[in-house]
């Protein structure tokens, strides 16, 4: 059972916009910044957003992030087949004194 | 260009100790604001953080591993070593090492190794 809760799957048609939610608590998301990672099948994860909403160099601006209270969201606009992957949120948990990941969300392009 | 690569055994017997080495290039682990960590992923499951070592040799460990994990660095060799004692079949996973840096006051796993699958038979 992950400390951060994500939906198991979301899907959308090409060019649509999808969002992935990440729900936590005051000891993690509520007090620390959130990162998002993309993991394509058979590959290592890669960073797509940090500090809630900042894009690393080289990451498409179709990705965006937000945070409100103890929840965070990743949005992918203009959905493309290359976006099919698992997405994980991550943050620091002050109570556990550990970096914690969400359970992951599989994004499928229909 | 930052690269990391994990090496170690692919098969470990129950109760044995796992030792994995992360060899990296493109940065120095004695540079302020830099760290290397380990994250694992059981087949078909989510990511789980295990350990982290900072440039100043401060170390952090996942409380869920209950003292089974140790992380060390050899700056001269550009390597970080992870040991996990008392291995169990539930420890079967892909083990990733990753580079972390503090940018805009945020630590994040900015570059990952390809991962190495370690199996513990039952």
mmCIF file of N, CA and C in Angstrom, chain A residues 2 33 35 37 39 43-47 50-51 54 56 86 88 90 92 96-104, chain B residues 39 41 45-49 52 54 60-63 96 103-115:
data_model
loop_
_atom_site.group_PDB
_atom_site.id
_atom_site.type_symbol
_atom_site.label_atom_id
_atom_site.label_comp_id
_atom_site.label_asym_id
_atom_site.label_seq_id
_atom_site.Cartn_x
_atom_site.Cartn_y
_atom_site.Cartn_z
ATOM 1 N N UNK A 2 0.796 2.037 -1.085
ATOM 2 C CA UNK A 2 1.634 3.223 -1.194
ATOM 3 C C UNK A 2 1.096 4.345 -0.320
ATOM 4 N N UNK A 33 7.627 19.448 -1.969
ATOM 5 C CA UNK A 33 7.326 19.522 -3.394
ATOM 6 C C UNK A 33 7.203 18.125 -3.999
ATOM 7 N N UNK A 35 7.455 15.479 -7.376
ATOM 8 C CA UNK A 35 8.096 15.168 -8.645
ATOM 9 C C UNK A 35 7.247 14.121 -9.367
ATOM 10 N N UNK A 37 7.551 11.117 -12.593
ATOM 11 C CA UNK A 37 8.442 10.324 -13.427
ATOM 12 C C UNK A 37 7.630 9.533 -14.439
ATOM 13 N N UNK A 39 7.779 6.204 -16.952
ATOM 14 C CA UNK A 39 8.490 4.953 -17.186
ATOM 15 C C UNK A 39 7.817 4.203 -18.320
ATOM 16 N N UNK A 43 11.857 0.206 -19.666
ATOM 17 C CA UNK A 43 12.871 1.243 -19.515
ATOM 18 C C UNK A 43 12.950 1.739 -18.070
ATOM 19 N N UNK A 44 14.014 2.466 -17.786
ATOM 20 C CA UNK A 44 14.148 3.118 -16.488
ATOM 21 C C UNK A 44 13.248 4.354 -16.443
ATOM 22 N N UNK A 45 12.841 4.777 -15.262
ATOM 23 C CA UNK A 45 12.050 6.014 -15.153
ATOM 24 C C UNK A 45 12.867 7.218 -15.607
ATOM 25 N N UNK A 46 12.149 8.288 -15.968
ATOM 26 C CA UNK A 46 12.799 9.559 -16.288
ATOM 27 C C UNK A 46 11.954 10.684 -15.701
ATOM 28 N N UNK A 47 12.627 11.735 -15.274
ATOM 29 C CA UNK A 47 11.975 12.866 -14.619
ATOM 30 C C UNK A 47 11.225 13.717 -15.647
ATOM 31 N N UNK A 50 9.439 18.591 -11.724
ATOM 32 C CA UNK A 50 9.933 18.674 -10.359
ATOM 33 C C UNK A 50 9.446 19.969 -9.731
ATOM 34 N N UNK A 51 9.573 20.051 -8.426
ATOM 35 C CA UNK A 51 9.068 21.194 -7.669
ATOM 36 C C UNK A 51 7.638 21.525 -8.095
ATOM 37 N N UNK A 54 7.726 22.334 -12.490
ATOM 38 C CA UNK A 54 8.832 22.780 -13.346
ATOM 39 C C UNK A 54 9.255 21.653 -14.283
ATOM 40 N N UNK A 56 11.943 19.789 -16.529
ATOM 41 C CA UNK A 56 13.391 19.693 -16.772
ATOM 42 C C UNK A 56 13.679 20.016 -18.241
ATOM 43 N N UNK A 86 3.911 4.328 -17.688
ATOM 44 C CA UNK A 86 3.509 4.437 -16.286
ATOM 45 C C UNK A 86 4.064 5.747 -15.737
ATOM 46 N N UNK A 88 4.674 8.037 -12.165
ATOM 47 C CA UNK A 88 4.776 7.953 -10.715
ATOM 48 C C UNK A 88 4.981 9.345 -10.117
ATOM 49 N N UNK A 90 6.151 11.450 -6.592
ATOM 50 C CA UNK A 90 7.119 11.186 -5.526
ATOM 51 C C UNK A 90 7.336 12.444 -4.711
ATOM 52 N N UNK A 92 8.912 13.787 -0.427
ATOM 53 C CA UNK A 92 9.498 13.435 0.868
ATOM 54 C C UNK A 92 8.371 13.367 1.897
ATOM 55 N N UNK A 96 7.662 9.677 7.962
ATOM 56 C CA UNK A 96 8.421 8.457 7.669
ATOM 57 C C UNK A 96 9.904 8.735 7.518
ATOM 58 N N UNK A 97 10.251 10.004 7.249
ATOM 59 C CA UNK A 97 11.630 10.382 6.937
ATOM 60 C C UNK A 97 12.130 9.524 5.777
ATOM 61 N N UNK A 98 11.372 9.561 4.716
ATOM 62 C CA UNK A 98 11.688 8.750 3.544
ATOM 63 C C UNK A 98 11.108 9.395 2.293
ATOM 64 N N UNK A 99 11.767 9.123 1.162
ATOM 65 C CA UNK A 99 11.166 9.481 -0.122
ATOM 66 C C UNK A 99 10.123 8.416 -0.434
ATOM 67 N N UNK A 100 8.946 8.855 -0.833
ATOM 68 C CA UNK A 100 7.845 7.927 -1.092
ATOM 69 C C UNK A 100 7.308 8.128 -2.501
ATOM 70 N N UNK A 101 6.969 7.011 -3.129
ATOM 71 C CA UNK A 101 6.400 7.028 -4.467
ATOM 72 C C UNK A 101 4.931 6.645 -4.407
ATOM 73 N N UNK A 102 4.175 7.119 -5.398
ATOM 74 C CA UNK A 102 2.826 6.648 -5.569
ATOM 75 C C UNK A 102 2.841 5.263 -6.203
ATOM 76 N N UNK A 103 1.675 4.637 -6.285
ATOM 77 C CA UNK A 103 1.574 3.296 -6.832
ATOM 78 C C UNK A 103 1.690 3.216 -8.345
ATOM 79 N N UNK A 104 1.705 4.391 -8.989
ATOM 80 C CA UNK A 104 1.857 4.420 -10.442
ATOM 81 C C UNK A 104 0.522 4.423 -11.169
ATOM 82 N N UNK B 39 16.857 2.832 -5.887
ATOM 83 C CA UNK B 39 15.411 2.623 -5.921
ATOM 84 C C UNK B 39 15.183 1.253 -6.538
ATOM 85 N N UNK B 41 12.246 -1.928 -7.904
ATOM 86 C CA UNK B 41 10.919 -2.121 -8.464
ATOM 87 C C UNK B 41 10.661 -3.613 -8.669
ATOM 88 N N UNK B 45 5.352 -4.019 -10.275
ATOM 89 C CA UNK B 45 4.929 -3.214 -9.125
ATOM 90 C C UNK B 45 5.553 -1.824 -9.145
ATOM 91 N N UNK B 46 5.295 -1.081 -8.079
ATOM 92 C CA UNK B 46 5.701 0.317 -8.031
ATOM 93 C C UNK B 46 7.160 0.476 -7.597
ATOM 94 N N UNK B 47 7.652 1.690 -7.753
ATOM 95 C CA UNK B 47 9.001 2.047 -7.327
ATOM 96 C C UNK B 47 9.055 2.172 -5.810
ATOM 97 N N UNK B 48 10.213 1.821 -5.240
ATOM 98 C CA UNK B 48 10.429 1.921 -3.795
ATOM 99 C C UNK B 48 11.831 2.442 -3.541
ATOM 100 N N UNK B 49 11.944 3.576 -2.828
ATOM 101 C CA UNK B 49 13.243 4.154 -2.504
ATOM 102 C C UNK B 49 13.899 3.344 -1.390
ATOM 103 N N UNK B 52 20.135 6.649 0.080
ATOM 104 C CA UNK B 52 20.711 7.824 -0.580
ATOM 105 C C UNK B 52 21.971 8.221 0.148
ATOM 106 N N UNK B 54 24.755 11.533 0.191
ATOM 107 C CA UNK B 54 25.035 12.885 -0.271
ATOM 108 C C UNK B 54 26.535 13.095 -0.492
ATOM 109 N N UNK B 60 20.934 8.460 4.092
ATOM 110 C CA UNK B 60 19.550 8.266 4.512
ATOM 111 C C UNK B 60 19.094 6.907 4.030
ATOM 112 N N UNK B 61 18.283 6.245 4.862
ATOM 113 C CA UNK B 61 17.808 4.900 4.545
ATOM 114 C C UNK B 61 16.301 4.805 4.694
ATOM 115 N N UNK B 62 15.705 3.941 3.881
ATOM 116 C CA UNK B 62 14.283 3.687 4.012
ATOM 117 C C UNK B 62 14.006 2.938 5.309
ATOM 118 N N UNK B 63 13.094 3.441 6.125
ATOM 119 C CA UNK B 63 12.774 2.732 7.369
ATOM 120 C C UNK B 63 12.151 1.361 7.119
ATOM 121 N N UNK B 96 17.626 0.059 -9.332
ATOM 122 C CA UNK B 96 18.124 1.203 -10.089
ATOM 123 C C UNK B 96 18.985 2.087 -9.190
ATOM 124 N N UNK B 103 18.100 21.420 -7.097
ATOM 125 C CA UNK B 103 17.899 22.546 -8.008
ATOM 126 C C UNK B 103 16.611 23.241 -7.602
ATOM 127 N N UNK B 104 16.675 24.567 -7.453
ATOM 128 C CA UNK B 104 15.521 25.341 -6.964
ATOM 129 C C UNK B 104 15.012 24.749 -5.652
ATOM 130 N N UNK B 105 15.942 24.379 -4.774
ATOM 131 C CA UNK B 105 15.640 23.841 -3.447
ATOM 132 C C UNK B 105 14.861 22.536 -3.514
ATOM 133 N N UNK B 106 14.950 21.819 -4.609
ATOM 134 C CA UNK B 106 14.219 20.557 -4.782
ATOM 135 C C UNK B 106 15.171 19.441 -5.176
ATOM 136 N N UNK B 107 15.161 18.369 -4.386
ATOM 137 C CA UNK B 107 15.929 17.183 -4.749
ATOM 138 C C UNK B 107 15.056 16.299 -5.633
ATOM 139 N N UNK B 108 15.587 15.836 -6.760
ATOM 140 C CA UNK B 108 14.837 14.933 -7.627
ATOM 141 C C UNK B 108 15.803 13.991 -8.323
ATOM 142 N N UNK B 109 15.275 12.820 -8.695
ATOM 143 C CA UNK B 109 16.095 11.810 -9.372
ATOM 144 C C UNK B 109 16.201 12.196 -10.847
ATOM 145 N N UNK B 110 17.306 12.849 -11.204
ATOM 146 C CA UNK B 110 17.413 13.482 -12.518
ATOM 147 C C UNK B 110 17.928 12.555 -13.595
ATOM 148 N N UNK B 111 18.663 11.511 -13.181
ATOM 149 C CA UNK B 111 19.193 10.587 -14.173
ATOM 150 C C UNK B 111 19.227 9.206 -13.527
ATOM 151 N N UNK B 112 18.796 8.197 -14.284
ATOM 152 C CA UNK B 112 18.701 6.839 -13.763
ATOM 153 C C UNK B 112 19.604 5.902 -14.557
ATOM 154 N N UNK B 113 20.087 4.874 -13.874
ATOM 155 C CA UNK B 113 20.751 3.793 -14.577
ATOM 156 C C UNK B 113 19.707 2.914 -15.242
ATOM 157 N N UNK B 114 20.148 1.955 -16.029
ATOM 158 C CA UNK B 114 19.235 1.065 -16.754
ATOM 159 C C UNK B 114 18.561 0.064 -15.835
ATOM 160 N N UNK B 115 19.127 -0.153 -14.657
ATOM 161 C CA UNK B 115 18.566 -1.102 -13.714
ATOM 162 C C UNK B 115 19.141 -2.494 -13.904
#
